[in-house]
Amino acid sequence: MKDITVEEFLNLKDPIVIDIRSPIEFADGAIPGAINVPLFTNEERQVIGTIYKHEGQAAAKWKAMEFVSPKIPALLKTIKSHQTDGELIIHCWRGGMRSKAVVTFLEFAGIYAWRLEGGYKAYRHHILEEIPSMVPEKAIVIHGMTGVGKTEVLKILKKKGYPVLDLEEMAAHRGSIFGTIGLGEGHNQKTFDSLLFKGLTEIQGSDYCIVEAESKRIGKAVQPEELMDVKFKGLNMYIHSPLEQRVKHLVSEYVLPYEQESWYEEKISLGIEKVLKWVKDTEISKTLTEALNQKNYQEMILTLLVHYYDPRYDHARQDYTGEFIDVFADNPVDAAEKIVTKLMELSIPPLLNHV
């Protein structure tokens, strides 16, 4: 049986990672790009665990074999269907019996695979140890009121070869009360950490990164202290866009793609309920409530920007001690172009190998 360490695995080019843990384990956190081919269902795993607790290891192993035996042909066929030119990596939680059994079955079938030593647990331990030292020494931080299109600016800069860390994408959350609209429930800390490690790996070799001025917590995830420290001392690009353009941008991002969905109205209502707890002015509360009831989302967004988000953004800016450069732009494309010009003036190049 061939075993591979986490360090060796991370140096492979385009490996095929097969995660054989149960779906509930996989959903809780996984190696980015891994394919879930579970050896046991959630219910089967629970049954085996209960037997182990009350009857011991031997009885649990016997029950596991009863569950697995009928599945072996289909399991091997599924794994084989994912084979490409990359190395095949099999892992479970701790690199124990589950992955050992599957690699053995594969070898009998003439399919050669590596077993990841220590499993997902070793992978997670490794990335948490590595992340602090991987954070670049400097940061360029993109600021701007809600709706100026900071995420779009980051995506444009990334396409141009700049070392971007899109933290909102890693958290699957836009960093606001309405931040998960269209993005599911948001990523947990384990998933965020894995994606941050992947993002840092992709920009290795750069002494700076470009990030958005997010608070430390983004949805369910928390950024590492090392990254926050670099951001607070970074070079700050503050995007200014007209209010009407910001409203238009937010309508296109939060409303138009989703307003016909069955869940949309309830999700917006829950968000407004949270906002109303902080709004003291009765007229503003009334305007928001009426706009919500009439489904006048454009009016609702305008009121939220002027009376809720904008006042809070100026306060958050105070945490950043580095120099601020103002960028006046009509839209995200314009903002990205002007930021590129500023970076060129400051002799800050993109990563050549990303261009």
Coordinates of C-alpha atoms in Angstrom, one line a residue:
M1 CA 0.0 0.0 0.0
K2 CA 1.3 3.4 -1.0
D3 CA 1.0 6.2 1.7
I4 CA 1.6 9.9 1.0
T5 CA 2.1 12.7 3.5
V6 CA 0.1 15.9 3.4
E7 CA 3.2 17.8 2.4
E8 CA 3.9 15.4 -0.5
F9 CA 0.2 15.5 -1.5
L10 CA 0.2 19.3 -1.6
N11 CA 3.1 19.3 -4.1
L12 CA 1.3 17.1 -6.6
K13 CA 0.0 18.6 -9.8
D14 CA -3.8 18.1 -10.4
P15 CA -4.3 15.1 -8.0
I16 CA -7.7 13.4 -8.0
V17 CA -8.8 13.5 -4.3
I18 CA -11.5 11.0 -3.3
D19 CA -13.0 11.7 0.2
I20 CA -14.7 8.5 1.4
R21 CA -16.1 10.0 4.6
S22 CA -19.9 10.1 5.0
P23 CA -21.7 13.1 3.4
I24 CA -22.2 14.8 6.8
E25 CA -18.4 14.7 7.5
F26 CA -17.7 15.9 3.9
A27 CA -20.2 18.8 4.3
D28 CA -18.5 19.9 7.5
G29 CA -15.2 20.5 5.8
A30 CA -13.2 19.1 2.9
I31 CA -10.1 19.5 0.8
P32 CA -11.0 21.9 -2.0
G33 CA -11.8 20.0 -5.2
A34 CA -12.2 16.7 -3.4
I35 CA -14.9 14.3 -4.6
N36 CA -17.1 12.6 -2.0
V37 CA -17.5 8.9 -2.6
P38 CA -18.8 7.8 0.8
L39 CA -18.1 4.4 2.1
F40 CA -21.0 4.7 4.5
T41 CA -24.1 6.7 4.5
N42 CA -24.7 9.1 7.5
E43 CA -27.1 6.6 9.0
E44 CA -24.7 3.6 8.6
R45 CA -21.9 5.6 10.2
Q46 CA -24.1 6.4 13.1
V47 CA -25.1 2.7 13.5
I48 CA -21.5 1.6 13.4
G49 CA -20.5 4.2 16.0
T50 CA -23.3 3.1 18.3
I51 CA -22.3 -0.6 18.0
Y52 CA -18.6 0.3 18.7
K53 CA -19.7 2.2 21.8
H54 CA -21.9 -0.6 23.3
E55 CA -20.5 -3.8 21.8
G56 CA -16.9 -3.0 21.0
Q57 CA -14.6 -2.8 18.0
A58 CA -15.0 -6.4 16.7
A59 CA -18.8 -6.1 16.4
A60 CA -18.5 -2.6 14.8
K61 CA -16.1 -4.0 12.2
W62 CA -18.4 -6.9 11.4
K63 CA -21.3 -4.5 10.9
A64 CA -19.2 -2.2 8.7
M65 CA -18.3 -5.2 6.5
E66 CA -22.0 -6.0 6.2
F67 CA -22.7 -2.5 5.0
V68 CA -19.8 -2.3 2.6
S69 CA -19.7 -5.7 0.9
P70 CA -22.7 -5.2 -1.4
K71 CA -21.4 -1.7 -2.4
I72 CA -17.8 -2.6 -3.4
P73 CA -18.4 -3.0 -7.2
A74 CA -20.3 0.2 -7.5
L75 CA -17.8 2.0 -5.2
L76 CA -14.8 1.0 -7.3
K77 CA -16.7 1.9 -10.5
T78 CA -17.5 5.4 -9.3
I79 CA -13.9 6.0 -8.2
K80 CA -12.6 4.7 -11.5
S81 CA -14.9 7.1 -13.4
H82 CA -13.1 10.0 -11.8
Q83 CA -9.6 8.8 -12.9
T84 CA -7.6 11.1 -15.1
D85 CA -3.8 11.5 -15.5
G86 CA -3.4 12.9 -12.0
E87 CA -2.4 10.8 -9.0
L88 CA -5.4 9.2 -7.2
I89 CA -5.6 10.1 -3.5
I90 CA -7.9 8.3 -1.1
H91 CA -8.6 9.7 2.4
C92 CA -11.0 9.4 5.3
W93 CA -10.9 11.3 8.7
R94 CA -7.6 10.0 10.2
G95 CA -6.2 7.8 7.4
G96 CA -7.4 4.7 9.2
M97 CA -9.4 1.6 8.3
R98 CA -11.8 3.2 5.9
S99 CA -9.1 4.5 3.5
K100 CA -7.0 1.5 4.0
A101 CA -9.9 -0.8 3.0
V102 CA -10.8 1.2 -0.1
V103 CA -7.1 1.4 -1.3
T104 CA -6.9 -2.3 -0.8
F105 CA -10.1 -2.9 -2.8
L106 CA -8.7 -0.7 -5.6
E107 CA -5.4 -2.5 -5.7
F108 CA -7.3 -5.8 -6.1
A109 CA -9.1 -4.2 -9.1
G110 CA -5.8 -3.1 -10.7
I111 CA -6.4 0.6 -9.8
Y112 CA -3.4 2.1 -7.9
A113 CA -4.0 4.9 -5.4
W114 CA -2.3 6.7 -2.6
R115 CA -3.6 6.7 0.9
L116 CA -3.3 10.2 2.6
E117 CA -1.5 9.7 5.9
G118 CA -3.5 11.1 8.8
G119 CA -6.5 11.8 6.5
Y120 CA -8.5 15.0 6.6
K121 CA -7.4 15.6 10.2
A122 CA -3.7 15.8 9.2
Y123 CA -4.5 18.1 6.3
R124 CA -6.5 20.5 8.5
H125 CA -3.7 20.5 11.1
H126 CA -1.1 21.2 8.4
I127 CA -3.0 24.2 6.8
L128 CA -3.7 25.8 10.2
E129 CA 0.0 25.7 11.0
E130 CA 1.0 27.0 7.6
I131 CA -1.5 29.9 7.0
P132 CA 0.1 32.4 9.4
S133 CA 3.5 32.2 7.7
M134 CA 1.9 32.4 4.2
V135 CA 0.3 35.8 4.6
P136 CA 2.2 38.3 2.5
E137 CA 4.0 41.1 4.2
K138 CA 1.9 43.9 2.7
A139 CA -1.7 44.4 1.6
I140 CA -3.6 46.7 -0.7
V141 CA -7.0 47.1 0.7
I142 CA -10.1 48.0 -1.4
H143 CA -12.5 50.2 0.5
G144 CA -15.8 51.8 -0.5
M145 CA -19.4 52.2 0.5
T146 CA -21.8 49.3 0.0
G147 CA -22.6 49.0 -3.7
V148 CA -19.5 50.4 -5.3
G149 CA -18.7 46.8 -6.6
K150 CA -15.6 46.0 -4.6
T151 CA -16.0 42.2 -5.3
E152 CA -16.2 42.9 -9.0
V153 CA -13.1 45.1 -8.8
L154 CA -11.3 42.2 -7.1
K155 CA -12.3 39.8 -9.9
I156 CA -11.2 42.1 -12.6
L157 CA -7.8 42.7 -10.9
K158 CA -7.4 38.9 -10.5
K159 CA -8.0 38.4 -14.2
K160 CA -5.3 41.0 -14.8
G161 CA -2.8 38.9 -12.8
Y162 CA -2.8 40.7 -9.5
P163 CA -2.5 38.6 -6.3
V164 CA -6.1 38.8 -5.1
L165 CA -7.6 37.1 -2.0
D166 CA -11.4 37.2 -2.4
L167 CA -12.4 36.6 1.2
E168 CA -16.1 37.0 0.6
E169 CA -16.0 34.2 -2.0
M170 CA -14.0 32.0 0.5
A171 CA -16.7 32.6 3.1
A172 CA -19.6 32.4 0.6
H173 CA -20.9 35.5 2.3
R174 CA -20.9 39.2 1.2
G175 CA -20.2 40.5 4.7
S176 CA -23.6 42.1 5.3
I177 CA -27.0 41.2 6.8
F178 CA -28.2 40.1 3.4
G179 CA -24.8 38.5 2.6
T180 CA -25.9 34.9 1.8
I181 CA -28.6 35.8 -0.7
G182 CA -28.1 33.5 -3.6
L183 CA -25.0 31.9 -1.9
G184 CA -26.7 29.2 0.3
E185 CA -25.9 29.2 4.0
G186 CA -22.3 30.4 3.8
H187 CA -19.2 28.4 4.5
N188 CA -18.1 27.3 7.9
Q189 CA -14.6 28.0 9.4
K190 CA -13.2 24.7 8.1
T191 CA -14.2 25.4 4.5
F192 CA -13.0 29.0 4.7
D193 CA -9.6 28.0 6.1
S194 CA -9.2 25.4 3.3
L195 CA -10.0 28.0 0.6
L196 CA -7.8 30.6 2.3
F197 CA -4.9 28.2 2.3
K198 CA -5.6 27.4 -1.4
G199 CA -5.7 31.2 -2.2
L200 CA -2.5 31.9 -0.4
T201 CA -0.8 29.0 -2.2
E202 CA -1.8 30.5 -5.5
I203 CA -0.2 33.8 -4.8
Q204 CA 3.0 32.5 -3.2
G205 CA 5.9 34.5 -4.4
S206 CA 4.2 37.8 -4.1
D207 CA 5.1 40.1 -1.2
Y208 CA 1.6 41.7 -1.2
C209 CA -2.0 40.7 -1.6
I210 CA -5.1 42.7 -2.7
V211 CA -8.1 42.2 -0.4
E212 CA -11.4 43.9 0.5
A213 CA -11.7 45.8 3.7
E214 CA -13.9 43.2 5.5
S215 CA -14.5 43.1 9.3
K216 CA -12.7 40.2 11.0
R217 CA -15.8 38.0 10.8
I218 CA -17.3 37.3 7.4
G219 CA -20.6 35.3 7.9
K220 CA -19.6 32.2 9.8
A221 CA -15.9 32.5 9.3
V222 CA -13.2 34.5 11.1
Q223 CA -10.0 35.7 9.4
P224 CA -6.6 35.0 11.0
E225 CA -5.0 37.7 13.1
E226 CA -1.9 37.7 10.9
L227 CA -4.0 38.7 7.9
M228 CA -6.0 41.4 9.8
D229 CA -2.7 42.9 11.0
V230 CA -1.4 43.2 7.5
K231 CA -4.7 44.7 6.3
F232 CA -4.8 47.4 9.0
K233 CA -1.3 48.6 8.1
G234 CA -1.9 48.3 4.3
L235 CA -2.2 50.7 1.4
N236 CA -5.9 51.7 1.1
M237 CA -7.7 52.3 -2.1
Y238 CA -11.1 54.0 -1.4
I239 CA -13.6 53.8 -4.2
H240 CA -16.2 56.5 -4.5
S241 CA -19.2 56.0 -6.8
P242 CA -22.5 57.9 -7.3
L243 CA -25.3 56.8 -5.1
E244 CA -27.6 56.1 -8.0
Q245 CA -25.0 53.8 -9.5
R246 CA -24.6 52.0 -6.2
V247 CA -28.4 51.4 -6.0
K248 CA -28.4 50.1 -9.5
H249 CA -25.5 47.8 -8.8
L250 CA -27.1 46.3 -5.7
V251 CA -30.5 45.8 -7.5
S252 CA -28.6 43.8 -10.2
E253 CA -26.7 41.8 -7.6
Y254 CA -29.3 41.1 -4.9
V255 CA -32.7 41.5 -6.5
L256 CA -33.0 40.8 -10.2
P257 CA -31.4 37.3 -10.2
Y258 CA -33.5 36.0 -7.2
E259 CA -36.7 38.0 -6.7
Q260 CA -38.9 35.3 -8.4
E261 CA -37.5 32.6 -6.1
S262 CA -39.9 31.2 -3.5
W263 CA -37.4 31.9 -0.6
Y264 CA -36.6 35.4 -1.6
E265 CA -39.3 37.5 0.1
E266 CA -38.8 35.7 3.5
K267 CA -35.1 36.1 3.4
I268 CA -35.3 39.8 2.7
S269 CA -38.0 40.2 5.4
L270 CA -35.7 38.5 8.0
G271 CA -32.9 40.9 7.0
I272 CA -35.0 44.0 7.4
E273 CA -36.2 42.7 10.8
K274 CA -32.6 42.7 11.9
V275 CA -32.0 46.2 10.5
L276 CA -35.1 47.6 12.2
K277 CA -33.7 46.6 15.6
W278 CA -30.9 49.1 15.1
V279 CA -32.9 51.9 13.4
K280 CA -34.2 54.4 16.0
D281 CA -35.8 56.9 13.6
T282 CA -39.5 56.0 13.2
E283 CA -39.8 57.6 9.7
I284 CA -36.9 55.5 8.4
S285 CA -38.4 52.4 9.9
K286 CA -41.7 53.2 8.3
T287 CA -40.1 53.8 4.9
L288 CA -38.3 50.5 5.0
T289 CA -41.4 48.6 6.1
E290 CA -43.5 50.1 3.4
A291 CA -40.9 49.5 0.7
L292 CA -40.7 45.9 1.8
N293 CA -44.5 45.4 1.8
Q294 CA -44.7 46.9 -1.7
K295 CA -41.7 45.0 -2.9
N296 CA -40.1 48.3 -3.9
Y297 CA -36.6 46.9 -3.5
Q298 CA -35.0 49.9 -5.2
E299 CA -36.4 52.3 -2.6
M300 CA -35.5 49.9 0.2
I301 CA -31.9 49.7 -0.9
L302 CA -31.6 53.5 -1.3
T303 CA -32.9 53.9 2.3
L304 CA -30.6 51.2 3.7
L305 CA -27.6 52.8 2.0
V306 CA -28.2 56.4 3.2
H307 CA -29.5 55.7 6.7
Y308 CA -27.9 52.3 7.7
Y309 CA -24.8 51.1 5.8
D310 CA -23.1 54.4 4.9
P311 CA -22.9 55.8 8.5
R312 CA -21.5 52.4 9.7
Y313 CA -18.8 52.2 7.0
D314 CA -17.1 55.4 7.9
H315 CA -16.7 54.2 11.5
A316 CA -15.1 50.9 10.4
R317 CA -12.6 52.8 8.3
Q318 CA -10.9 54.1 11.5
D319 CA -9.2 50.7 12.1
Y320 CA -7.0 51.2 9.1
T321 CA -3.7 53.1 9.8
G322 CA -2.1 53.0 6.3
E323 CA -2.3 55.7 3.6
F324 CA -5.7 56.2 1.8
I325 CA -5.9 56.9 -1.9
D326 CA -9.3 58.1 -3.3
V327 CA -10.5 56.5 -6.5
F328 CA -13.5 58.2 -8.1
A329 CA -15.2 55.9 -10.5
D330 CA -18.6 55.5 -12.3
N331 CA -18.7 51.7 -12.1
P332 CA -16.5 48.7 -11.0
V333 CA -14.8 48.4 -14.4
D334 CA -13.8 52.1 -14.2
A335 CA -12.6 51.6 -10.6
A336 CA -10.5 48.6 -11.5
E337 CA -8.8 50.5 -14.4
K338 CA -8.0 53.5 -12.2
I339 CA -6.6 51.2 -9.4
V340 CA -4.4 49.5 -12.0
T341 CA -3.1 53.0 -13.1
K342 CA -2.5 53.9 -9.4
L343 CA -0.6 50.7 -8.9
M344 CA 1.6 51.2 -12.0
E345 CA 2.4 54.8 -10.7
L346 CA 3.5 53.2 -7.4
S347 CA 5.6 50.6 -9.3
I348 CA 3.4 47.7 -7.9
P349 CA 3.3 45.1 -10.7
P350 CA 0.9 42.1 -11.1
L351 CA 2.3 38.6 -10.6
L352 CA 3.9 37.9 -14.0
N353 CA 3.2 34.2 -13.9
H354 CA -0.5 34.9 -13.5
V355 CA -0.9 37.2 -16.4

